[in-house]
Short mmCIF file of C-alpha atoms and ligand atoms in Angstrom, two decimals:
data_model
loop_
_atom_site.label_atom_id
_atom_site.label_comp_id
_atom_site.label_asym_id
_atom_site.label_seq_id
_atom_site.Cartn_x
_atom_site.Cartn_y
_atom_site.Cartn_z
CA UNK A 1 86.58 80.04 145.36
CA UNK A 2 84.98 82.37 142.79
CA UNK A 3 88.00 84.67 142.98
CA UNK A 4 90.33 81.74 142.27
CA UNK A 5 88.16 80.67 139.35
CA UNK A 6 88.23 84.20 137.86
CA UNK A 7 92.02 84.42 138.11
CA UNK A 8 92.35 81.09 136.26
CA UNK A 9 89.96 82.25 133.51
CA UNK A 10 91.79 85.57 133.03
CA UNK A 11 95.18 83.86 132.78
CA UNK A 12 93.80 81.26 130.37
CA UNK A 13 92.53 84.05 128.14
CA UNK A 14 95.81 85.98 127.92
CA UNK A 15 97.26 84.00 124.97
CA UNK A 16 93.96 84.35 123.10
CA UNK A 17 93.83 88.10 123.74
CA UNK A 18 97.46 88.41 122.63
CA UNK A 19 96.88 86.34 119.49
CA UNK A 20 93.76 88.29 118.63
CA UNK A 21 95.75 91.52 118.91
CA UNK A 22 98.39 90.13 116.55
CA UNK A 23 96.08 88.92 113.83
CA UNK A 24 93.53 91.69 114.04
CA UNK A 25 96.10 94.39 113.43
CA UNK A 26 97.16 93.06 110.02
CA UNK A 27 97.76 96.27 108.11
CA UNK A 28 96.86 94.90 104.68
CA UNK A 29 93.44 93.51 105.41
CA UNK A 30 90.27 94.11 107.37
CA UNK A 31 91.06 91.05 109.48
CA UNK A 32 93.04 87.85 109.49
CA UNK A 33 90.17 85.56 108.51
CA UNK A 34 89.24 87.73 105.53
CA UNK A 35 92.85 87.95 104.35
CA UNK A 36 93.36 84.20 104.55
CA UNK A 37 90.07 83.58 102.78
CA UNK A 38 90.90 85.93 99.88
CA UNK A 39 94.39 84.47 99.54
CA UNK A 40 92.93 80.96 99.29
CA UNK A 41 90.24 82.13 96.86
CA UNK A 42 92.86 83.74 94.58
CA UNK A 43 94.91 80.53 94.62
CA UNK A 44 92.00 78.21 93.78
CA UNK A 45 90.49 80.60 91.24
CA UNK A 46 93.60 80.44 89.04
CA UNK A 47 95.12 77.08 89.99
CA UNK A 48 93.91 75.37 86.81
CA UNK A 49 94.70 78.31 84.49
CA UNK A 50 97.36 76.98 82.12
CA UNK A 51 97.47 79.88 79.69
CA UNK A 52 100.82 81.36 78.71
CA UNK A 53 104.25 79.87 78.09
CA UNK A 54 107.37 79.77 80.28
CA UNK A 55 110.30 81.85 79.02
CA UNK A 56 112.63 79.74 76.92
CA UNK A 57 114.99 82.32 75.45
CA UNK A 58 117.06 81.58 78.56
CA UNK A 59 117.21 77.76 78.13
CA UNK A 60 117.41 77.00 81.86
CA UNK A 61 114.08 78.74 82.50
CA UNK A 62 112.33 76.31 80.16
CA UNK A 63 113.27 73.42 82.47
CA UNK A 64 111.17 74.72 85.39
CA UNK A 65 107.92 72.86 86.18
CA UNK A 66 105.24 75.13 84.62
CA UNK A 67 102.56 73.98 87.07
CA UNK A 68 104.23 75.55 90.12
CA UNK A 69 102.08 78.26 91.70
CA UNK A 70 102.44 80.05 95.02
CA UNK A 71 101.34 83.29 96.67
CA UNK A 72 102.60 85.00 99.85
CA UNK A 73 101.64 88.12 101.71
CA UNK A 74 104.06 89.64 104.21
CA UNK A 75 102.90 92.60 106.30
CA UNK A 76 105.10 95.40 107.59
CA UNK A 77 104.63 94.04 111.12
CA UNK A 78 106.11 90.68 110.10
CA UNK A 79 103.02 88.52 109.63
CA UNK A 80 103.16 86.03 106.80
CA UNK A 81 100.33 84.33 104.91
CA UNK A 82 101.15 81.83 102.16
CA UNK A 83 99.49 79.29 99.89
CA UNK A 84 100.89 76.88 97.28
CA UNK A 85 104.48 76.21 96.18
CA UNK A 86 105.99 79.06 98.16
CA UNK A 87 109.23 77.25 99.07
CA UNK A 88 110.30 76.65 95.47
CA UNK A 89 113.44 78.62 94.53
CA UNK A 90 113.46 80.41 91.17
CA UNK A 91 115.50 83.20 89.62
CA UNK A 92 114.58 86.77 90.48
CA UNK A 93 115.32 87.99 86.92
CA UNK A 94 113.99 91.49 86.23
CA UNK A 95 112.75 92.03 89.79
CA UNK A 96 116.43 92.47 90.68
CA UNK A 97 116.36 95.75 88.73
CA UNK A 98 114.41 97.40 91.55
CA UNK A 99 116.99 96.56 94.19
CA UNK A 100 120.08 97.49 92.17
CA UNK A 101 118.33 100.75 91.37
CA UNK A 102 117.86 101.30 95.12
CA UNK A 103 121.58 100.70 95.67
CA UNK A 104 122.67 103.07 92.94
CA UNK A 105 120.16 105.71 94.06
CA UNK A 106 121.81 105.63 97.48
CA UNK A 107 125.19 106.13 95.86
CA UNK A 108 124.49 108.83 93.26
CA UNK A 109 121.23 110.43 94.45
CA UNK A 110 117.74 110.89 93.01
CA UNK A 111 118.68 113.78 90.70
CA UNK A 112 121.41 111.77 88.99
CA UNK A 113 118.99 108.86 88.49
CA UNK A 114 116.62 111.17 86.64
CA UNK A 115 119.38 112.68 84.57
CA UNK A 116 121.39 109.52 83.74
CA UNK A 117 118.69 106.82 83.59
CA UNK A 118 115.32 108.53 83.21
CA UNK A 119 111.93 107.37 84.46
CA UNK A 120 109.75 107.18 81.35
CA UNK A 121 108.03 103.93 80.35
CA UNK A 122 109.14 102.81 76.90
CA UNK A 123 105.84 101.24 75.83
CA UNK A 124 108.01 98.61 74.16
CA UNK A 125 109.29 95.16 75.20
CA UNK A 126 111.80 95.06 78.07
CA UNK A 127 114.72 94.17 75.81
CA UNK A 128 113.86 96.55 72.99
CA UNK A 129 116.65 98.03 70.88
CA UNK A 130 114.11 100.25 69.08
CA UNK A 131 113.39 101.98 72.42
CA UNK A 132 117.06 102.97 72.68
CA UNK A 133 116.90 104.53 69.24
CA UNK A 134 113.62 106.32 69.90
CA UNK A 135 114.05 107.74 73.40
CA UNK A 136 116.17 110.84 73.92
CA UNK A 137 117.62 109.46 77.18
CA UNK A 138 118.41 106.17 75.33
CA UNK A 139 118.14 104.08 78.50
CA UNK A 140 114.44 104.86 79.09
CA UNK A 141 114.12 103.82 82.71
CA UNK A 142 115.99 101.55 85.17
CA UNK A 143 113.45 98.71 84.90
CA UNK A 144 113.99 97.80 81.24
CA UNK A 145 117.14 95.94 80.19
CA UNK A 146 118.90 98.99 78.74
CA UNK A 147 118.26 101.03 81.88
CA UNK A 148 119.13 98.17 84.19
CA UNK A 149 122.45 97.47 82.45
CA UNK A 150 123.23 101.20 82.63
CA UNK A 151 122.27 101.08 86.34
CA UNK A 152 124.67 98.17 86.91
CA UNK A 153 127.39 100.17 85.14
CA UNK A 154 126.91 102.99 87.66
CA UNK A 155 127.38 100.79 90.72
CA UNK A 156 130.37 101.83 92.77
CA UNK A 157 132.91 99.25 93.96
CA UNK A 158 136.61 98.38 94.05
CA UNK A 159 136.29 95.69 91.40
CA UNK A 160 133.69 93.33 89.90
CA UNK A 161 133.94 90.81 92.73
CA UNK A 162 133.41 93.52 95.33
CA UNK A 163 130.40 94.93 93.45
CA UNK A 164 128.83 91.49 93.19
CA UNK A 165 129.35 90.87 96.89
CA UNK A 166 127.63 94.17 97.69
CA UNK A 167 124.66 93.31 95.46
CA UNK A 168 124.17 89.93 97.11
CA UNK A 169 124.47 91.43 100.60
CA UNK A 170 121.97 94.19 99.76
CA UNK A 171 119.38 91.80 98.29
CA UNK A 172 119.84 89.47 101.29
CA UNK A 173 119.27 92.31 103.76
CA UNK A 174 116.05 93.18 101.91
CA UNK A 175 114.92 89.52 102.04
CA UNK A 176 116.05 89.14 105.66
CA UNK A 177 117.81 85.90 104.72
CA UNK A 178 121.00 85.05 102.82
CA UNK A 179 120.39 84.71 99.08
CA UNK A 180 122.67 83.05 96.54
CA UNK A 181 123.08 82.95 92.78
CA UNK A 182 121.63 80.00 90.83
CA UNK A 183 124.74 78.90 88.93
CA UNK A 184 122.85 76.93 86.27
CA UNK A 185 120.63 79.93 85.45
CA UNK A 186 123.64 82.26 85.31
CA UNK A 187 125.57 79.90 83.00
CA UNK A 188 122.54 79.47 80.74
CA UNK A 189 121.86 83.20 80.47
CA UNK A 190 125.52 84.16 80.10
CA UNK A 191 125.81 81.77 77.16
CA UNK A 192 122.79 83.19 75.36
CA UNK A 193 122.52 86.91 76.16
CA UNK A 194 123.93 88.34 72.94
CA UNK A 195 121.02 90.78 72.86
CA UNK A 196 121.96 92.32 76.22
CA UNK A 197 125.56 92.69 75.02
CA UNK A 198 124.28 94.44 71.89
CA UNK A 199 122.17 96.77 74.07
CA UNK A 200 125.19 97.60 76.26
CA UNK A 201 127.38 98.32 73.21
CA UNK A 202 124.72 100.57 71.72
CA UNK A 203 124.37 102.49 74.99
CA UNK A 204 128.15 102.81 75.08
CA UNK A 205 128.12 104.27 71.59
CA UNK A 206 125.57 106.83 72.77
CA UNK A 207 127.76 107.71 75.79
CA UNK A 208 125.34 106.40 78.42
CA UNK A 209 127.30 103.38 79.67
CA UNK A 210 129.33 104.21 82.77
CA UNK A 211 131.63 101.20 82.92
CA UNK A 212 132.97 98.59 80.53
CA UNK A 213 129.86 97.19 78.72
CA UNK A 214 131.01 93.57 79.11
CA UNK A 215 131.44 93.97 82.86
CA UNK A 216 128.10 95.74 83.25
CA UNK A 217 126.28 92.94 81.39
CA UNK A 218 127.99 90.30 83.50
CA UNK A 219 126.98 92.02 86.75
CA UNK A 220 123.44 92.42 85.44
CA UNK A 221 123.28 88.74 84.41
CA UNK A 222 124.45 87.70 87.85
CA UNK A 223 121.87 89.82 89.63
CA UNK A 224 119.11 88.32 87.43
CA UNK A 225 120.27 84.82 88.43
CA UNK A 226 119.79 85.31 92.18
CA UNK A 227 117.51 82.57 93.51
CA UNK A 228 114.61 83.18 95.85
CA UNK A 229 111.38 81.72 97.13
CA UNK A 230 108.02 83.46 96.98
CA UNK A 231 108.25 83.97 100.75
CA UNK A 232 111.58 85.75 100.34
CA UNK A 233 110.25 87.83 97.47
CA UNK A 234 107.28 88.93 99.57
CA UNK A 235 109.70 89.89 102.35
CA UNK A 236 111.71 92.01 99.89
CA UNK A 237 108.50 93.76 98.84
CA UNK A 238 107.46 94.25 102.46
CA UNK A 239 110.83 95.90 103.11
CA UNK A 240 109.89 98.50 100.50
CA UNK A 241 106.41 98.78 102.04
CA UNK A 242 108.00 99.42 105.43
CA UNK A 243 110.16 102.26 104.10
CA UNK A 244 113.28 100.12 103.82
CA UNK A 245 113.20 98.14 107.07
CA UNK A 246 112.93 94.35 106.81
CA UNK A 247 109.85 93.30 108.78
CA UNK A 248 111.46 90.10 110.11
CA UNK A 249 114.96 91.24 111.08
CA UNK A 250 113.95 94.81 111.97
CA UNK A 251 117.11 95.97 110.18
CA UNK A 252 117.26 98.90 107.81
CA UNK A 253 118.10 97.44 104.41
CA UNK A 254 117.32 100.44 102.23
CA UNK A 255 117.40 104.23 102.57
CA UNK A 256 113.89 105.38 103.52
CA UNK A 257 113.93 108.66 101.59
CA UNK A 258 114.35 106.87 98.23
CA UNK A 259 111.42 104.48 98.64
CA UNK A 260 108.74 106.81 97.15
CA UNK A 261 110.77 107.28 93.96
CA UNK A 262 111.45 103.55 93.65
CA UNK A 263 107.76 102.72 94.06
CA UNK A 264 106.83 105.40 91.57
CA UNK A 265 109.11 103.88 88.91
CA UNK A 266 107.67 100.44 89.71
CA UNK A 267 104.17 101.76 89.16
CA UNK A 268 104.91 103.35 85.79
CA UNK A 269 107.44 100.85 84.42
CA UNK A 270 107.45 97.66 86.54
CA UNK A 271 105.13 95.42 84.53
CA UNK A 272 106.81 95.79 81.13
CA UNK A 273 104.63 97.30 78.40
CA UNK A 274 101.54 96.29 80.39
CA UNK A 275 102.29 98.71 83.24
CA UNK A 276 99.45 101.12 82.42
CA UNK A 277 96.81 98.40 82.39
CA UNK A 278 98.29 96.85 85.54
CA UNK A 279 98.10 100.14 87.39
CA UNK A 280 94.52 100.62 86.18
CA UNK A 281 93.53 97.17 87.43
CA UNK A 282 95.38 97.01 90.75
CA UNK A 283 96.62 100.46 91.76
CA UNK A 284 99.78 98.85 93.12
CA UNK A 285 103.45 99.42 92.29
CA UNK A 286 104.84 96.06 91.16
CA UNK A 287 107.72 94.38 89.36
CA UNK A 288 107.76 91.17 87.45
CA UNK A 289 110.49 88.91 86.11
CA UNK A 290 110.61 86.36 83.31
CA UNK A 291 111.38 83.70 85.93
CA UNK A 292 107.65 83.88 86.77
CA UNK A 293 107.73 86.01 89.93
CA UNK A 294 105.82 89.24 90.58
CA UNK A 295 105.94 91.40 93.70
CA UNK A 296 103.39 94.13 94.42
CA UNK A 297 103.88 96.65 97.21
CA UNK A 298 101.17 98.19 99.39
CA UNK A 299 103.04 101.16 100.92
CA UNK A 300 102.92 101.23 104.71
CA UNK A 301 101.08 97.90 104.83
CA UNK A 302 102.87 94.99 103.18
CA UNK A 303 103.56 93.16 99.94
CA UNK A 304 102.07 90.39 97.86
CA UNK A 305 104.39 88.08 95.91
CA UNK A 306 103.24 85.40 93.50
CA UNK A 307 105.04 82.92 91.30
CA UNK A 308 104.06 80.80 88.32
CA UNK A 309 106.30 80.19 85.28
CA UNK A 310 103.83 80.58 82.39
CA UNK A 311 104.11 84.12 80.94
CA UNK A 312 101.92 86.29 78.72
CA UNK A 313 103.21 88.10 75.62
CA UNK A 314 104.57 91.02 77.67
CA UNK A 315 106.61 88.65 79.91
CA UNK A 316 104.41 88.76 83.02
CA UNK A 317 103.41 85.54 84.79
CA UNK A 318 99.78 84.89 83.90
CA UNK A 319 98.66 83.31 87.16
CA UNK A 320 100.80 85.56 89.38
CA UNK A 321 99.35 88.73 87.89
CA UNK A 322 95.77 87.41 88.03
CA UNK A 323 96.18 86.32 91.66
CA UNK A 324 97.63 89.66 92.77
CA UNK A 325 94.96 91.62 90.88
CA UNK A 326 92.28 89.46 92.54
CA UNK A 327 93.73 90.08 95.99
CA UNK A 328 94.10 93.81 95.39
CA UNK A 329 90.50 94.14 94.24
CA UNK A 330 89.03 91.98 97.00
CA UNK A 331 91.11 93.38 99.87
CA UNK A 332 90.54 96.95 98.73
CA UNK A 333 94.20 97.90 98.80
CA UNK A 334 94.42 100.00 95.62
CA UNK A 335 96.60 102.92 96.76
CA UNK A 336 94.54 105.39 94.74
CA UNK A 337 91.27 104.44 96.41
CA UNK A 338 90.55 107.00 99.13
CA UNK A 339 88.63 104.27 100.95
CA UNK A 340 91.38 101.67 100.78
CA UNK A 341 92.22 99.78 103.95
CA UNK A 342 93.69 101.99 106.63
CA UNK A 343 91.82 105.13 105.65
CA UNK A 344 88.66 105.94 107.53
CA UNK A 345 85.53 106.12 105.45
CA UNK A 346 83.83 109.51 105.71
CA UNK A 347 80.06 109.51 105.95
N1 LIG B 401 117.72 88.37 82.59
C1 LIG B 401 116.60 88.64 81.78
C2 LIG B 401 116.99 89.33 80.51
O1 LIG B 401 117.90 90.10 80.53
C3 LIG B 401 115.64 89.48 82.56
C4 LIG B 401 114.39 89.78 81.81
C5 LIG B 401 113.21 89.99 82.67
O2 LIG B 401 112.99 89.32 83.66
O3 LIG B 401 112.44 90.87 82.29
O4 LIG B 401 116.46 89.11 79.48
#
């Protein structure tokens, strides 16, 4: 009788033991309960913060509900923790620069990236023409508009349609789900991006545009108009965190050997002319877009993505950056902290 009772108890406990194993091994946090608690705290702490203004220089972006706010964490072992409006689709904007850079790096190599695009922060706004005049490389780095348009001009492909197809397929593999372009955002930006055309022409005059400037700007405008949810953005970040393998599909989306260089550029240049302060506050490589999204990567552990349309003067989402900074500080995941999660504390 007792034996039978014991067997029943052991079998009843198996799902619990299995579940405990799953949640307890979350690589970005001490434990599941703590992670969930900090995520919720970050959300409620900044939910009523209405500082900042949504981007309106791309008219379509001004039509987005400014109150939307969502945060997601995806770990390299495929766990997902979300709070808020995480299913809302918005345009990736500047965050796309990271993934096109990854594609071009695979095609031309790390050395050529350094030589043709550079890796220095400009210390100036993302669409600065002054930066082109001041910097010897002209393009600055691949995460400002000049550098990103130059990056798009380097992308290999039979024709424009083929290049665009490759971009969409690459981004989708990183997200682990098919992504599409938001036609209304593309039309709105294409009708108003005279400044990006001017940047491309200027780069061409300096001999650092590697394709027809009009075509490069169009490709760049398309990539900025790709739509995604905060969940998908977190998955893209987690793919970087996992060395290029999507944590949900298990497929290699990105070449592993380039990931350290991509993260390094994100750390120094990913948060516009606020990147130094961001790195000081969070110790996390990140990229933001004027659509209101930010993704921060915790190498080897996971990624945090947040979305909220109101931006500060640099172009970073106010609530998204505050939420990610809060999570980084409270979860102890600053990559420069020798005692960050995953590293044993020495006595
Ligand atoms: N498509 C936007 C532009 O070119 C991207 C800017 C951004 O997100 O930083 O202005």
